[in-house]
Short mmCIF file of C-alpha atoms in Angstrom, two decimals:
data_model
loop_
_atom_site.label_atom_id
_atom_site.label_comp_id
_atom_site.label_asym_id
_atom_site.label_seq_id
_atom_site.Cartn_x
_atom_site.Cartn_y
_atom_site.Cartn_z
CA UNK A 273 0.32 -0.08 0.15
CA UNK A 274 1.20 3.53 -0.77
CA UNK A 275 1.95 6.13 1.49
CA UNK A 276 -0.22 8.72 -0.01
CA UNK A 277 -3.86 8.93 -2.03
CA UNK A 278 -5.07 11.16 -4.48
CA UNK A 279 -8.74 10.20 -4.31
CA UNK A 280 -11.16 11.72 -6.72
CA UNK A 281 -14.88 11.92 -7.91
CA UNK A 282 -15.16 12.04 -11.65
CA UNK A 283 -18.23 12.38 -13.98
CA UNK A 284 -16.55 12.31 -17.37
CA UNK A 285 -12.99 11.19 -16.45
CA UNK A 286 -11.40 14.52 -16.76
CA UNK A 287 -11.05 14.62 -12.64
CA UNK A 288 -9.69 10.89 -12.77
CA UNK A 289 -7.04 11.92 -15.38
CA UNK A 290 -5.81 14.82 -13.14
CA UNK A 291 -5.71 12.47 -10.18
CA UNK A 292 -3.61 9.91 -12.30
CA UNK A 293 -1.36 12.73 -13.36
CA UNK A 294 -0.83 14.07 -9.74
CA UNK A 295 -0.19 10.48 -8.50
CA UNK A 296 2.51 9.70 -11.45
CA UNK A 297 4.24 12.90 -10.61
CA UNK A 298 4.67 12.41 -7.14
CA UNK A 299 5.58 8.60 -7.84
CA UNK A 300 8.27 9.91 -10.37
CA UNK A 301 9.69 12.09 -7.37
CA UNK A 302 9.69 8.93 -5.12
CA UNK A 303 6.42 9.74 -2.86
CA UNK A 304 4.71 6.46 -2.81
CA UNK A 305 1.20 7.40 -4.07
CA UNK A 306 -1.89 5.55 -5.62
CA UNK A 307 -5.28 6.82 -6.80
CA UNK A 308 -8.64 5.87 -5.36
CA UNK A 309 -12.21 6.53 -6.62
CA UNK A 310 -13.99 8.34 -3.74
CA UNK A 311 -16.88 6.30 -4.15
CA UNK A 312 -14.89 3.01 -3.37
CA UNK A 313 -12.43 4.26 -0.47
CA UNK A 314 -13.34 2.93 2.86
CA UNK A 315 -10.00 3.63 4.99
CA UNK A 316 -8.45 6.96 4.26
CA UNK A 317 -6.68 7.01 7.77
CA UNK A 318 -4.49 4.32 6.43
CA UNK A 319 -2.50 6.86 4.41
CA UNK A 320 0.03 9.42 5.83
CA UNK A 321 -1.90 11.97 3.55
CA UNK A 322 -4.58 12.53 0.94
CA UNK A 323 -5.19 14.87 -2.00
CA UNK A 324 -8.83 15.05 -2.99
CA UNK A 325 -10.36 16.20 -6.16
CA UNK A 326 -13.74 16.39 -8.05
CA UNK A 327 -15.59 18.29 -10.51
CA UNK A 328 -17.46 21.63 -10.49
CA UNK A 329 -21.20 21.37 -11.04
CA UNK A 330 -23.21 24.50 -10.25
CA UNK A 331 -20.10 26.60 -9.21
CA UNK A 332 -19.73 23.91 -6.21
CA UNK A 333 -17.75 20.75 -5.94
CA UNK A 334 -20.30 18.03 -7.26
CA UNK A 335 -22.76 16.98 -4.99
CA UNK A 336 -21.42 13.17 -5.30
CA UNK A 337 -17.90 14.58 -4.38
CA UNK A 338 -19.42 16.36 -1.27
CA UNK A 339 -21.42 13.13 -0.18
CA UNK A 340 -18.40 10.90 -0.19
CA UNK A 341 -16.29 13.38 1.51
CA UNK A 342 -19.12 13.59 4.01
CA UNK A 343 -19.21 9.93 4.35
CA UNK A 344 -15.61 9.66 5.35
CA UNK A 345 -15.50 12.61 7.60
CA UNK A 346 -13.24 12.16 10.52
CA UNK A 347 -11.26 9.44 9.06
CA UNK A 348 -8.82 11.40 6.90
CA UNK A 349 -5.34 11.66 7.53
CA UNK A 350 -3.95 15.16 6.64
CA UNK A 351 -5.36 16.69 3.53
CA UNK A 352 -2.68 18.25 1.52
CA UNK A 353 -4.71 19.52 -1.13
CA UNK A 354 -7.87 19.89 -2.84
CA UNK A 355 -8.50 20.38 -6.66
CA UNK A 356 -11.22 20.93 -8.89
CA UNK A 357 -12.28 20.44 -12.65
CA UNK A 358 -14.37 23.12 -14.15
CA UNK A 359 -14.87 23.80 -17.74
CA UNK A 360 -15.89 27.45 -17.20
CA UNK A 361 -12.93 28.41 -14.92
CA UNK A 362 -10.85 30.05 -17.60
CA UNK A 363 -13.33 31.68 -19.90
CA UNK A 364 -16.32 32.67 -17.61
CA UNK A 365 -17.62 35.79 -16.09
CA UNK A 366 -15.62 36.97 -13.41
CA UNK A 367 -18.64 36.32 -10.76
CA UNK A 368 -18.70 32.88 -11.69
CA UNK A 369 -14.88 32.34 -11.32
CA UNK A 370 -15.09 33.96 -8.13
CA UNK A 371 -17.92 31.73 -6.99
CA UNK A 372 -15.74 28.55 -7.96
CA UNK A 373 -12.83 29.72 -6.30
CA UNK A 374 -14.88 30.76 -3.07
CA UNK A 375 -16.31 27.08 -3.09
CA UNK A 376 -13.14 25.31 -3.72
CA UNK A 377 -11.22 27.20 -1.37
CA UNK A 378 -13.98 26.73 1.51
CA UNK A 379 -14.11 22.81 0.57
CA UNK A 380 -10.23 22.66 1.29
CA UNK A 381 -10.63 24.66 4.59
CA UNK A 382 -13.12 22.30 5.74
CA UNK A 383 -10.80 19.69 5.40
CA UNK A 384 -7.92 21.35 7.24
CA UNK A 385 -5.87 22.30 3.94
CA UNK A 386 -4.85 25.70 2.79
CA UNK A 387 -3.91 24.43 -0.82
CA UNK A 388 -6.27 24.02 -3.44
CA UNK A 389 -6.58 24.32 -7.38
CA UNK A 390 -8.89 24.50 -10.18
CA UNK A 391 -7.48 23.46 -13.36
CA UNK A 392 -9.95 23.76 -16.13
CA UNK A 393 -12.06 20.78 -17.66
CA UNK A 394 -13.42 19.01 -20.69
CA UNK A 395 -16.73 18.62 -22.27
CA UNK A 396 -17.54 16.29 -24.96
CA UNK A 397 -19.70 18.99 -26.90
CA UNK A 398 -19.44 22.78 -27.10
CA UNK A 399 -21.30 24.45 -24.53
CA UNK A 400 -25.32 25.29 -25.69
CA UNK A 401 -25.74 29.03 -26.44
CA UNK A 402 -27.81 29.36 -23.37
CA UNK A 403 -25.06 28.23 -21.14
CA UNK A 404 -22.48 30.40 -23.06
CA UNK A 405 -24.72 33.43 -22.27
CA UNK A 406 -25.24 32.72 -18.72
CA UNK A 407 -21.58 32.01 -17.91
CA UNK A 408 -20.16 34.71 -20.36
CA UNK A 409 -18.23 32.13 -22.45
CA UNK A 410 -17.05 32.64 -25.94
CA UNK A 411 -18.65 30.83 -28.78
CA UNK A 412 -15.59 29.52 -30.01
CA UNK A 413 -14.17 28.32 -26.39
CA UNK A 414 -12.45 25.01 -26.48
CA UNK A 415 -13.95 22.05 -25.18
CA UNK A 416 -10.85 20.90 -23.41
CA UNK A 417 -9.60 23.59 -21.03
CA UNK A 418 -7.53 21.47 -18.75
CA UNK A 419 -4.16 23.25 -18.01
CA UNK A 420 -1.58 20.41 -17.24
CA UNK A 421 1.35 22.90 -16.61
CA UNK A 422 -0.96 24.36 -13.79
CA UNK A 423 -1.50 21.24 -12.11
CA UNK A 424 2.41 20.21 -12.36
CA UNK A 425 3.24 23.51 -10.59
CA UNK A 426 0.53 23.02 -7.99
CA UNK A 427 1.71 19.63 -7.34
CA UNK A 428 5.48 20.98 -6.81
CA UNK A 429 4.08 22.86 -4.09
CA UNK A 430 2.80 19.94 -2.24
CA UNK A 431 5.79 18.08 -2.94
CA UNK A 432 8.15 20.71 -1.55
CA UNK A 433 5.81 20.66 1.50
CA UNK A 434 6.39 16.81 1.71
CA UNK A 435 10.05 17.25 1.48
CA UNK A 436 10.22 19.66 4.66
CA UNK A 437 8.10 16.98 6.61
CA UNK A 438 10.15 15.39 9.33
CA UNK A 439 10.73 11.67 8.72
CA UNK A 440 8.50 9.06 10.67
#
């Protein structure tokens, strides 16, 4: 069993891809890490630390993500960070972006973590005109807005913190 876990909830596979990339990066830097779907995670306390991720739905962490975090409340080891996938994050109106940031920050804070990140998202189809109008999205917005470089930069911060940890 690995020392650390990246646990995620994913609706479309985007958050799972992010979790896989985060764990891969940590493993490449000698931090024993595995990936688990939050829906099947039962014993988070078995790890030294966790990173949690989920998609944004309605400017909040998806209900299913929150439901599984609540189910595991009190069982988490230190939560090193919380990340989210949001297709509207890089192109949406400022008020929506602010709402997403506020809600992801709050989700991290509740778990005792000050580190959080939002890295774009993916959609199989272009956003419908109604959604583009509401969220202030451009008509030619790409269907994949995931920023892999931002994910690497974010995880480098977590890696730096882990390197500062005293050995157990």
